[in-house]
Coordinates of C-alpha atoms and ligand atoms in Angstrom, one line a residue:
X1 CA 204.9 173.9 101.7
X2 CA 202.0 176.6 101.3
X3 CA 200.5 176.9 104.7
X4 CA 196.2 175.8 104.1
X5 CA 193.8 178.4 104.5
X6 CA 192.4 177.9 108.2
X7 CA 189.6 178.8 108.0
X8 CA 187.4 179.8 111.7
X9 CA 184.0 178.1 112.2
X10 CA 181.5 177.1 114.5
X11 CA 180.1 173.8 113.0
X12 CA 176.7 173.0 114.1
X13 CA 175.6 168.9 113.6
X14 CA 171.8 168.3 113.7
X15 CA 171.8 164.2 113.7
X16 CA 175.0 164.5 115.8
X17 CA 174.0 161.0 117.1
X18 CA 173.3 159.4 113.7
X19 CA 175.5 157.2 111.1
X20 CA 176.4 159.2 109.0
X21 CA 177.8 162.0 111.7
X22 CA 179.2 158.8 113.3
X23 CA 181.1 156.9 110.1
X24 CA 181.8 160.4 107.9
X25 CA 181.5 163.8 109.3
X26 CA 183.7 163.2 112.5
X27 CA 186.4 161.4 110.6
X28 CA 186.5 163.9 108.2
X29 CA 186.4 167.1 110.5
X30 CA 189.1 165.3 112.5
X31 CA 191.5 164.7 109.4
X32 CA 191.1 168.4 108.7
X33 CA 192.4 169.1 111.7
X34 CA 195.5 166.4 110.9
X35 CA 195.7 168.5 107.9
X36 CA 196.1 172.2 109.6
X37 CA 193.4 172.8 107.4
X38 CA 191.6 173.7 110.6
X39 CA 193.4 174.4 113.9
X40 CA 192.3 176.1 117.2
X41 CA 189.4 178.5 115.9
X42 CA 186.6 176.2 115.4
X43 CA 184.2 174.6 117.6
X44 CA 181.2 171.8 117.1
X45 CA 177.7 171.6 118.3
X46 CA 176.3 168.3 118.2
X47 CA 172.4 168.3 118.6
X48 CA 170.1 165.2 118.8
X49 CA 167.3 164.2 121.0
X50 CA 169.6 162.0 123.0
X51 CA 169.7 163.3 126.5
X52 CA 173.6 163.1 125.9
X53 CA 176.6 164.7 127.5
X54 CA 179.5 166.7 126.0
X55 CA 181.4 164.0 127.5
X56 CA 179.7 161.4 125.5
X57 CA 179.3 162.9 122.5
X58 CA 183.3 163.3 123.0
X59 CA 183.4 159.4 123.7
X60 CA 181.3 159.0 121.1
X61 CA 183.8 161.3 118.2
X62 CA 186.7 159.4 119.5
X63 CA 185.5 155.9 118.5
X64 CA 184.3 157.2 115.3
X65 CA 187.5 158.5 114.4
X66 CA 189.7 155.2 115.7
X67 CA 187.3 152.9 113.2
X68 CA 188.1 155.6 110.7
X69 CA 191.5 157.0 110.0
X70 CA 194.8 156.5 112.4
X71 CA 194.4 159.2 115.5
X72 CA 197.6 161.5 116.7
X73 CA 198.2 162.4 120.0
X74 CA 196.4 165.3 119.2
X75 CA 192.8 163.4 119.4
X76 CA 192.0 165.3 123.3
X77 CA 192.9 168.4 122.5
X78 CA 190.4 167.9 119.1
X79 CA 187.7 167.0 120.6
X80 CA 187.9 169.4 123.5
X81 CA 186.2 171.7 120.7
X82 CA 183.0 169.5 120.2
X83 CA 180.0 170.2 122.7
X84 CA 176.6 168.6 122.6
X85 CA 173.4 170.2 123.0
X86 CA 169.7 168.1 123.6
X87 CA 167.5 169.4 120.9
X88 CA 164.5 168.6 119.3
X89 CA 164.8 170.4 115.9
X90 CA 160.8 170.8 116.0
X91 CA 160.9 172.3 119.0
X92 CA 161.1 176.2 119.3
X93 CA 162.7 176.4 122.8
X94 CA 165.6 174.2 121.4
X95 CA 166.9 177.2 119.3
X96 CA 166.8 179.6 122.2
X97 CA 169.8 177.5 124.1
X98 CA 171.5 177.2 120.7
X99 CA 171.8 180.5 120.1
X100 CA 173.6 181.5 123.5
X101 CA 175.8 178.3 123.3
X102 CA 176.4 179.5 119.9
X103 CA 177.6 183.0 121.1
X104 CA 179.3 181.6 124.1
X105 CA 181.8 179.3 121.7
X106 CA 182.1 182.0 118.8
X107 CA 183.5 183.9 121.9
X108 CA 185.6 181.1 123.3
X109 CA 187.5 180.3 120.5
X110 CA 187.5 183.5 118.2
X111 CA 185.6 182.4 115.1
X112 CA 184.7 185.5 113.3
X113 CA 180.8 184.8 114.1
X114 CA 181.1 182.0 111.0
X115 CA 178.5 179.4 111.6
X116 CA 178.1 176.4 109.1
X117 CA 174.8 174.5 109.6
X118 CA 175.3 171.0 109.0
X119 CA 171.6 168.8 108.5
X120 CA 172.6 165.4 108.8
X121 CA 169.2 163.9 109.5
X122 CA 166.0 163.1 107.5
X123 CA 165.0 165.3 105.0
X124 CA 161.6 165.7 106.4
X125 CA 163.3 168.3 108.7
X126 CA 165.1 170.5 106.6
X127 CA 162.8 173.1 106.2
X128 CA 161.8 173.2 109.7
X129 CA 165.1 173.7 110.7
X130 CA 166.0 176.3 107.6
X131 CA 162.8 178.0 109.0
X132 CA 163.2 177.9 112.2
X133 CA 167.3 179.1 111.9
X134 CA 165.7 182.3 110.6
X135 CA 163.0 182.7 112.8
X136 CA 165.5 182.8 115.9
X137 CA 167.6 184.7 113.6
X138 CA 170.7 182.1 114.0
X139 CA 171.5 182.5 110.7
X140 CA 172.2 186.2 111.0
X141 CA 176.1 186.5 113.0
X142 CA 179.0 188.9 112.3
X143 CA 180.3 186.4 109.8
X144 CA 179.5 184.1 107.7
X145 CA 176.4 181.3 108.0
X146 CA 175.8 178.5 105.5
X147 CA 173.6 175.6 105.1
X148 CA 175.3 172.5 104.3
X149 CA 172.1 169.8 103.2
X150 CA 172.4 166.0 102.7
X151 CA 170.8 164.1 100.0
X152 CA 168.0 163.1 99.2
X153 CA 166.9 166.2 97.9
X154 CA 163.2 165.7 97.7
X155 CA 161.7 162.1 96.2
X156 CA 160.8 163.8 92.7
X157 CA 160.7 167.4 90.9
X158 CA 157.7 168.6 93.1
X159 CA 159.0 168.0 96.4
X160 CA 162.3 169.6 95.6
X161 CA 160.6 172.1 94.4
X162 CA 158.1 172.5 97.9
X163 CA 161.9 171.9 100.0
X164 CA 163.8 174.2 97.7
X165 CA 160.9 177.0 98.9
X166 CA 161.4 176.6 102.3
X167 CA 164.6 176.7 102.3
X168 CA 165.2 179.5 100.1
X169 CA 162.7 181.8 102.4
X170 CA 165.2 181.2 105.3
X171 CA 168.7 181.0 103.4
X172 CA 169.9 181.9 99.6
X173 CA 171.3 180.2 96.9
X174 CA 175.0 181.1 97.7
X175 CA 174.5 180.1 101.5
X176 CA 173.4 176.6 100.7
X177 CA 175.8 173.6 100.2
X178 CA 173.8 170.5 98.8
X179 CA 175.9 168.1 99.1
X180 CA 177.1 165.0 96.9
X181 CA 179.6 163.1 98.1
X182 CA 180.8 161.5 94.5
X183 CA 181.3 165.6 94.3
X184 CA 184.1 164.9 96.8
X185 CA 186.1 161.9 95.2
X186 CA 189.6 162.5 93.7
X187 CA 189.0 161.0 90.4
X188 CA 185.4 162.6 90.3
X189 CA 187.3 166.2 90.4
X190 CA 190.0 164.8 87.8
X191 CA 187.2 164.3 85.1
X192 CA 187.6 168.1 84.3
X193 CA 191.6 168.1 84.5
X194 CA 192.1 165.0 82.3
X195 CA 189.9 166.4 79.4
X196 CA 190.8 170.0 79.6
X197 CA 194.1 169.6 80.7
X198 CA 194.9 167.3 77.8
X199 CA 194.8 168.3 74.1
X200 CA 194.9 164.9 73.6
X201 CA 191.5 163.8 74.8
X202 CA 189.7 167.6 74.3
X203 CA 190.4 167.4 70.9
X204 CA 188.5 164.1 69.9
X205 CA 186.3 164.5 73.2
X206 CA 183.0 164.9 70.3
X207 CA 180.4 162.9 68.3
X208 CA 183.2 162.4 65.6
X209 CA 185.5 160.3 67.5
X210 CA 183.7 158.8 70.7
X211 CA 180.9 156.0 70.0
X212 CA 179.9 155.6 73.2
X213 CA 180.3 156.4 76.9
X214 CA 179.6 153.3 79.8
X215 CA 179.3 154.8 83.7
X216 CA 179.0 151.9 86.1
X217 CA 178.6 152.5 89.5
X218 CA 178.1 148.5 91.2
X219 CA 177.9 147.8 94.5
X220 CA 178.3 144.1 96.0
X221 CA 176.4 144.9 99.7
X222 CA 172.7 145.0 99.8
X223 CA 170.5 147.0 101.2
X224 CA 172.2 146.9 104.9
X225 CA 170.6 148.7 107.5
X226 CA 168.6 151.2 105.6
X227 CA 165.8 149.0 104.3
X228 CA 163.0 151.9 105.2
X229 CA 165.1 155.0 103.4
X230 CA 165.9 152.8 100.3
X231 CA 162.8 150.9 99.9
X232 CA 161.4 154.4 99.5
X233 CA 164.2 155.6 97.0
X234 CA 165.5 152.8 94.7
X235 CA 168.8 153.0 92.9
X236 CA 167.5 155.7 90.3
X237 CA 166.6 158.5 92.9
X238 CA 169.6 156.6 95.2
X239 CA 172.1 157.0 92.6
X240 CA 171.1 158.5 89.2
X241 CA 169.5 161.5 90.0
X242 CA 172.5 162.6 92.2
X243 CA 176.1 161.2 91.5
X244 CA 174.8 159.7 87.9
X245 CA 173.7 162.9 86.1
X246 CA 176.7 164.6 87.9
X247 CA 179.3 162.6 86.2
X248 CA 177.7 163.1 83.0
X249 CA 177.6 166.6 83.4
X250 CA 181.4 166.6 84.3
X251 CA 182.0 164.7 81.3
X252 CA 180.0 166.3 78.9
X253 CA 180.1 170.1 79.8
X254 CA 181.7 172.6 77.5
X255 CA 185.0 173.8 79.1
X256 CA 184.0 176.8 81.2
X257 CA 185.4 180.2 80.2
X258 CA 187.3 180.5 83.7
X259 CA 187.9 178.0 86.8
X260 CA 184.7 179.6 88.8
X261 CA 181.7 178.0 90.7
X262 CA 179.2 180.0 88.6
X263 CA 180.3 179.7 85.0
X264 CA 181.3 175.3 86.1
X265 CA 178.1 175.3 87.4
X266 CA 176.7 177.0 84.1
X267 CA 178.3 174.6 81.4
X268 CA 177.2 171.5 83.8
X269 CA 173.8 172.7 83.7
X270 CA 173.5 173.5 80.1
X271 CA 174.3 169.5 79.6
X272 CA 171.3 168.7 81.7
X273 CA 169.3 171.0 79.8
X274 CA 170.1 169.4 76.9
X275 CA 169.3 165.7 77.8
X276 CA 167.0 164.4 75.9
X277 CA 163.3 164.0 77.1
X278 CA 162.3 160.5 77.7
X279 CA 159.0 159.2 76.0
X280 CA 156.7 158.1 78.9
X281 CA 155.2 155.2 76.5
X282 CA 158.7 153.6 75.5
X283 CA 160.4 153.8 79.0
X284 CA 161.5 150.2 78.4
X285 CA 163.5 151.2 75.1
X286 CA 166.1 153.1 76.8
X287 CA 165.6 152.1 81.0
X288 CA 165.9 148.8 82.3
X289 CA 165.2 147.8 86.2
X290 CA 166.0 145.4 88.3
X291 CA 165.9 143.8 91.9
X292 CA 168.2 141.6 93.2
X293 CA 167.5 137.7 93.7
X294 CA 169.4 135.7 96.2
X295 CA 173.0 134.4 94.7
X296 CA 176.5 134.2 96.1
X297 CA 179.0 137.0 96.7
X298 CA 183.0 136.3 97.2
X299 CA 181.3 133.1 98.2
X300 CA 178.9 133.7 100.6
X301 CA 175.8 133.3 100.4
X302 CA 173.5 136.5 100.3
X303 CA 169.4 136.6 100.8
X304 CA 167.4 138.4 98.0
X305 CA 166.3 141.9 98.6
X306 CA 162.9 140.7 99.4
X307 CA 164.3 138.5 101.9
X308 CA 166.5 141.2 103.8
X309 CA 163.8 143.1 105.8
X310 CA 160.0 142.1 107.0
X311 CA 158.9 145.3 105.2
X312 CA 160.3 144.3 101.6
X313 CA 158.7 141.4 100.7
X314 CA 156.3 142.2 98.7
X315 CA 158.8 145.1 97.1
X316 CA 158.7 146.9 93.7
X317 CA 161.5 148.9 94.5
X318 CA 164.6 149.1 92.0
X319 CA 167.5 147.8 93.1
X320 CA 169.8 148.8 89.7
X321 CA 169.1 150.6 86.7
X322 CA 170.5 150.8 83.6
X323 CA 169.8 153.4 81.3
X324 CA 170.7 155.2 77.7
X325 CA 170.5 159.0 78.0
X326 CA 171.1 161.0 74.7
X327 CA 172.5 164.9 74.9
X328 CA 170.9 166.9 71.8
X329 CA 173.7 169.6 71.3
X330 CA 176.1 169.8 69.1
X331 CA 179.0 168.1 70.3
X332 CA 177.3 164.8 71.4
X333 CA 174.4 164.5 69.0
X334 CA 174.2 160.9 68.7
X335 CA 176.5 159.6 71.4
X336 CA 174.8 157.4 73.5
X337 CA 175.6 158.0 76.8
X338 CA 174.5 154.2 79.0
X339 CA 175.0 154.2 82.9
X340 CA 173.8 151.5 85.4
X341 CA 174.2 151.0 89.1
X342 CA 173.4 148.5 91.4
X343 CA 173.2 146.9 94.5
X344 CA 174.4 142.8 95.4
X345 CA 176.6 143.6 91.9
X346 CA 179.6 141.3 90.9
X347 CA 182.0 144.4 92.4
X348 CA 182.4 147.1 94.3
X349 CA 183.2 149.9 91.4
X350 CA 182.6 152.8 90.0
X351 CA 184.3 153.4 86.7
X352 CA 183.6 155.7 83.4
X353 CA 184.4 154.1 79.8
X354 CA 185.0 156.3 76.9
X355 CA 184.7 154.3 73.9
X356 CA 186.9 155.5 70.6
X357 CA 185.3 155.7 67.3
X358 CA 187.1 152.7 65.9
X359 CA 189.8 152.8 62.5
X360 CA 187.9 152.8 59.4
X361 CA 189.7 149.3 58.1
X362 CA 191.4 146.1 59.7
X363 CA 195.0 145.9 59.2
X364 CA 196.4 144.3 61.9
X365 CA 193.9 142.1 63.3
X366 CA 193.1 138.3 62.9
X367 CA 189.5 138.3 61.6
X368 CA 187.7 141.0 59.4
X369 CA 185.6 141.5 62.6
X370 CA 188.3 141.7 64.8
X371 CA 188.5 145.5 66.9
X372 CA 190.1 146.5 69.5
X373 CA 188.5 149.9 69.6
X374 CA 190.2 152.5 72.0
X375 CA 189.2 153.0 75.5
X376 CA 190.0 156.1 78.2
X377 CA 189.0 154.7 81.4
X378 CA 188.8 156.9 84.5
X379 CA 188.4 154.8 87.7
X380 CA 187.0 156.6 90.4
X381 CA 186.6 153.9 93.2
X382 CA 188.3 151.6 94.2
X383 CA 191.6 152.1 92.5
X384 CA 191.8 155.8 91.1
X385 CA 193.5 156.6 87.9
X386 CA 193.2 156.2 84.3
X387 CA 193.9 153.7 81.8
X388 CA 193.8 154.3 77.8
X389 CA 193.3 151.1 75.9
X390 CA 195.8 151.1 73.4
X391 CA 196.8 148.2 70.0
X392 CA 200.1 147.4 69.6
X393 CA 202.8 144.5 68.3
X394 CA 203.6 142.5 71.9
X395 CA 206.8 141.0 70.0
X396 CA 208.8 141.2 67.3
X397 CA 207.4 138.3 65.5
X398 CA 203.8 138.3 63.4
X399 CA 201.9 141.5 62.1
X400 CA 198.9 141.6 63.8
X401 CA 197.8 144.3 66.9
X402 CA 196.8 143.2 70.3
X403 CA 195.2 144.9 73.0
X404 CA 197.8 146.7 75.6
X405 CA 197.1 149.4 78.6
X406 CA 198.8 153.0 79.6
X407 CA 197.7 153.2 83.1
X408 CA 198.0 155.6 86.1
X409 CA 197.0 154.9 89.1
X410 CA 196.7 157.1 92.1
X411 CA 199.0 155.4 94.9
X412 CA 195.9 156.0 96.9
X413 CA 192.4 154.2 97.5
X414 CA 189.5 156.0 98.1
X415 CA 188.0 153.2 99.9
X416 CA 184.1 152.6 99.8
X417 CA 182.3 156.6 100.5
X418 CA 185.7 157.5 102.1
X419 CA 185.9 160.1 104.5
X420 CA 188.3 161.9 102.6
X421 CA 185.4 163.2 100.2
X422 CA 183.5 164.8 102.8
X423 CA 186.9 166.0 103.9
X424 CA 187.1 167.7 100.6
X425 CA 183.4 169.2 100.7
X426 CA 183.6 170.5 104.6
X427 CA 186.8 172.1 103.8
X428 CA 185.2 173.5 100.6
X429 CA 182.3 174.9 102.8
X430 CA 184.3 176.5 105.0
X431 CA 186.4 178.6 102.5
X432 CA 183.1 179.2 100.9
X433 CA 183.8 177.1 97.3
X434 CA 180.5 175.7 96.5
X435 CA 182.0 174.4 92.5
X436 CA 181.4 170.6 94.3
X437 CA 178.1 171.8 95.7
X438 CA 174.8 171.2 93.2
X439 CA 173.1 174.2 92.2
X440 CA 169.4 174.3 92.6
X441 CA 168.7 174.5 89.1
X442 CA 170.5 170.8 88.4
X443 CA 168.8 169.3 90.9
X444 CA 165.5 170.2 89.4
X445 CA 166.8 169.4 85.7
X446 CA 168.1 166.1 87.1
X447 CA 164.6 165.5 89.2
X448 CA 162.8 166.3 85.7
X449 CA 164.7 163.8 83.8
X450 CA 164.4 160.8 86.2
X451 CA 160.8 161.5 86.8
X452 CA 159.5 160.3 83.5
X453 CA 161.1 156.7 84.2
X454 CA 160.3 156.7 87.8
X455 CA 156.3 158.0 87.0
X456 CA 156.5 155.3 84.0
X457 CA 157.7 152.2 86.0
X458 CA 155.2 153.2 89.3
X459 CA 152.6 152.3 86.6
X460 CA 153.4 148.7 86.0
X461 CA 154.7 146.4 88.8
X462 CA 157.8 144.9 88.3
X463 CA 158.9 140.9 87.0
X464 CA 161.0 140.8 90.6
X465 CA 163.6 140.0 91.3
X466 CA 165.3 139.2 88.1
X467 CA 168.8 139.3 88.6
X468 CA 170.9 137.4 90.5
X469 CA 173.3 138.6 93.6
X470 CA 176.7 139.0 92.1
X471 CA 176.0 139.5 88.6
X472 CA 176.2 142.8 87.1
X473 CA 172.3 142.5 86.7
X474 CA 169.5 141.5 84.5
X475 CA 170.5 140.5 80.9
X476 CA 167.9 143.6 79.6
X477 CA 171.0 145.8 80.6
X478 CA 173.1 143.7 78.0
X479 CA 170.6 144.0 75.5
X480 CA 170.4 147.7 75.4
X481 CA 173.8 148.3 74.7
X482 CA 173.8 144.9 71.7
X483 CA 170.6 146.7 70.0
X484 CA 172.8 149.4 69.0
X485 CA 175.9 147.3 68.3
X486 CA 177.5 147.8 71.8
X487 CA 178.6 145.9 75.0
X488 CA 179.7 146.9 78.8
X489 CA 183.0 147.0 78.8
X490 CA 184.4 145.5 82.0
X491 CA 187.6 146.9 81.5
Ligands
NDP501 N1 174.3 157.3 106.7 C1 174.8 157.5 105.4 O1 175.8 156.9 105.0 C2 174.3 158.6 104.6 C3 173.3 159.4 105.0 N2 172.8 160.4 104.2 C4 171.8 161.3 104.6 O2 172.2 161.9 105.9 C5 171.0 162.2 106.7 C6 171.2 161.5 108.0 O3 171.3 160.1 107.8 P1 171.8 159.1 109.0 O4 172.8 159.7 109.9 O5 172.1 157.8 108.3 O6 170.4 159.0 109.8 P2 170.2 158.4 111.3 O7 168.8 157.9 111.3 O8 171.3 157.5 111.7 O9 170.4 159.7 112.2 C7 169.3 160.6 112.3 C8 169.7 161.6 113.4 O10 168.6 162.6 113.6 C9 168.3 162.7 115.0 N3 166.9 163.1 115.1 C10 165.8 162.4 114.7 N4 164.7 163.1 115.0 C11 165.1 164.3 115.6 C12 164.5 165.4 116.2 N5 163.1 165.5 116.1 N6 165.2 166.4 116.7 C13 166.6 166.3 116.8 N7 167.3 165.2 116.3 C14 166.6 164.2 115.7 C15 168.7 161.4 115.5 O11 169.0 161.4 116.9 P3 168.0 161.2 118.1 O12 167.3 160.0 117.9 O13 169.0 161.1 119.3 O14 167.2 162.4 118.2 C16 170.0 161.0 114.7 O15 171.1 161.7 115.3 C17 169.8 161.7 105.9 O16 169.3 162.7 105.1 C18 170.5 160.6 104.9 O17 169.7 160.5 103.8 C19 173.3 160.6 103.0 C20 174.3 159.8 102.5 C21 174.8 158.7 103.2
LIG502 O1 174.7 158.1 98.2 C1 174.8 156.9 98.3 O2 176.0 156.4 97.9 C2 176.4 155.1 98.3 C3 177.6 154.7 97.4 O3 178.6 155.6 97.6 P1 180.1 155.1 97.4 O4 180.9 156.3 97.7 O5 180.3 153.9 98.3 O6 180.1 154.7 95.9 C4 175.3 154.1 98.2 O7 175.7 152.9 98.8 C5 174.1 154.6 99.0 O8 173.0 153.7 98.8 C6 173.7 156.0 98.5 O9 172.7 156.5 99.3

């Protein structure tokens, strides 16, 4: 077998002693290392306020990685390589002792002076830290530095814009890594593959043979832990403004003229250019919103969001949204494009439904109305794969079609925000491929889309809560698939 690319890299973590360092970026730096995708030249900084010790950060990496993924007996030796820093990121003294400890591991283990910079913490902090980086000129080594930044980026077009400044003044546009984790799924990166891999789909993939496209993304926990970040987000800036438009972009794009971040990155943000503008006074024709009530998941019991946290209950936040999005260009004039997500949903899934222009007469059916229309469905979580929806005669006996399924499914689960898509994305940042990365330009074209519902709805307060936990939400999402003849598939 080829032998990975290893690439050499010290990995700085600001938020080292926050969730997602604990549950993703540990797990997944440690299965790179299972992987010999990494081996003896790296090293990690973790920084936090916590007046922590490299011992317990190292205590701290260890259980992280035993809740995560099955250790080796190579766990000491891995996390040998991590080190941890007290730091306040507004601080200016912190950067000083960064930058020797910095020096002192590029030295120790031989890392080419390549320095990723990993923000793992609120998104208030970003520019400090981008600013700050450059004013203590960490950013400026014998290698390579990047910037790798967590969602969310900004809370609307302006604030990106104001964050996107900052950071540019201290970092450019090929040193910064935004990341988005649905970026990092397996069947995510498969969208591309199975339509321009296949003449089969590429040929029909147009307005003349595809009615409609469904992306669900449904989620059966609630709000969890994070009632202050979410109750400030919603599931539109949560969900559709990121990993949403991204799938659609994926799905829609032209193919690109060759395999390369810039010209994926072009045909992706062509079909965000081309979305159509919403009209601010009929928000309610194509976006529907909803919070959820209490109800019953797998059985259980579950509160309503207003009921989860002291701080909601007098919530107007969105909890799922359901939306049809039209792409004026040629190929997919008049294709609607509908796409919900949710919290306290029916199931954990996220699945996208290509719907077949259906034959022009009934043969083989039952009733006159009786269709069966053709469906491509690629299922990104929690099975992977992809099924086409297919008619054919079951037996030998009677004439008429029924319903039967190709499938393939990936032998493999991704689990729920699996480690192995940061995986994926670290090791992506390191060898310096930022095609799973979002460009500044589709964040912005994303944040100018979802603005118009989000300024619309912040207008009017909601009917809340009106659907209830485990039901794939409010019956408005039905109805704006049946006014144009449609319905979810559930498929
Ligand atoms: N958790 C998740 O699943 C996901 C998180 N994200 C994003 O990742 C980022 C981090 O999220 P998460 O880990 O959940 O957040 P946490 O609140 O769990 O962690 C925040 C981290 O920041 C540190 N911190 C706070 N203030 C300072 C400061 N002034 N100086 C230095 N360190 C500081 C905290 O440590 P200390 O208190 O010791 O200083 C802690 O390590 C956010 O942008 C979030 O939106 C994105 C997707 C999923
Ligand atoms: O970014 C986010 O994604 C998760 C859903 O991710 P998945 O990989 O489990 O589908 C969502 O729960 C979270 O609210 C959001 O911030």
């Amino acid at each position: 077998m080829e032998q990975p690319l290893q690439p050499k890299a010290v990995i700085v973590i600001f938020g080292a002693t926050g969730d997602l360092a604990k549950r993703k970026l540990f797990p997944s730096i440690y299965r790179l290392y299972q992987h010999g995708k990494i081996s003896k030249n790296f090293a990690v900084i973790g920084l936090a306020r916590r007046e922590w010790t490299d011992e317990v950060l190292r205590e701290n990496v260890v259980e992280s990685i035993e809740e995560a993924v099955s250790p080796d007996e190579n766990l000491d030796e891995f996390v040998s390589h991590f080190y941890y820093h007290p730091f306040d990121v507004t601080e200016d003294s912190s950067y000083q002792g960064l930058k020797h400890l910095i020096k002192n591991l590029e030295g120790e283990y031989d890392t080419d002076g390549n320095r990723i910079f990993y923000l793992a913490m609120a998104p208030n902090f970003f520019g400090t830290i981008a600013n700050k980086l450059k004013a203590y000129e960490l950013e400026k080594s014998d290698g390579w530095s990047r910037l790798v930044i967590e969602k969310p980026f900004g809370h609307n077009l302006e604030s990106a814009k104001g964050l996107n400044n900052q950071i540019r003044s201290a970092f450019k546009e090929d040193q910064i890594y935004r990341i988005d984790h649905y970026l990092g799924k397996q069947m995510v990166q498969n969208i591309e593959v199975i339509r321009f891999a296949n003449g089969i789909f590429e040929h029909l993939w147009n307005n003349r043979f595809i009615s409609n496209i469904q992306i669900t993304s449904s989620e059966v926990l609630g709000v969890e832990e994070r009632a202050r970040y979410y109750d400030h987000s919603g599931a539109t800036r949560d969900m559709v403004q990121n990993h949403i438009l991204q799938m659609v972009a994926l799905l829609l794009m032209e193919p690109p003229i060759k395999l390369t971040t810039d010209e994926i990155r072009s045909e992706k943000i062509k079909v965000l250019r081309a979305l159509r503008p919403l009209d601010k006074n009929e928000i309610s024709k194509s976006f529907v919103r909803g919070q959820y009530d209490a109800g019953e998941i797998n059985g259980e019991a579950v509160p309503s969001y207003r009921e989860e946290d002291e701080e909601l209950t007098e919530s107007n936040t969105e909890t799922f949204v359901a939306g049809k999005l039209l792409i004026d260009n040629y190929r997919w004039a008049g294709v609607p494009i509908y796409i919900r997500t949710g919290k306290r949903m029916t199931e954990k899934s996220t699945k996208i439904v290509i719907e077949f222009k259906d034959i022009p007469m009934n043969l083989y059916y039952k009733k006159d109305n009786d269709r069966n229309p053709n469906l491509l469905s690629i299922n990104i979580q929690p099975n992977e794969g992809i099924t086409l929806g297919l008619n054919a005669r079951k037996s030998s006996e009677g004439s008429l079609a029924e319903p039967i399924q190709l499938a393939y499914n990936l032998n493999e689960s991704s689990g729920i925000n699996t480690p192995e898509a940061y995986e994926r994305l670290l090791y992506d940042c390191m060898i310096g491929d930022a095609t799973n990365f979002t460009h500044w330009d589709e964040v912005a074209l994303s944040w100018k889309f979802v603005d118009t519902v989000l300024d619309a709805w912040s207008k009017e307060k909601a009917d809340f809560p009106n659907y209830k936990s485990g039901s794939m939400g409010p019956k408005e999402a039905d109805e704006l698939l049946a006014k144009d003849g449609f319905h979810w598939w559930e498929v």
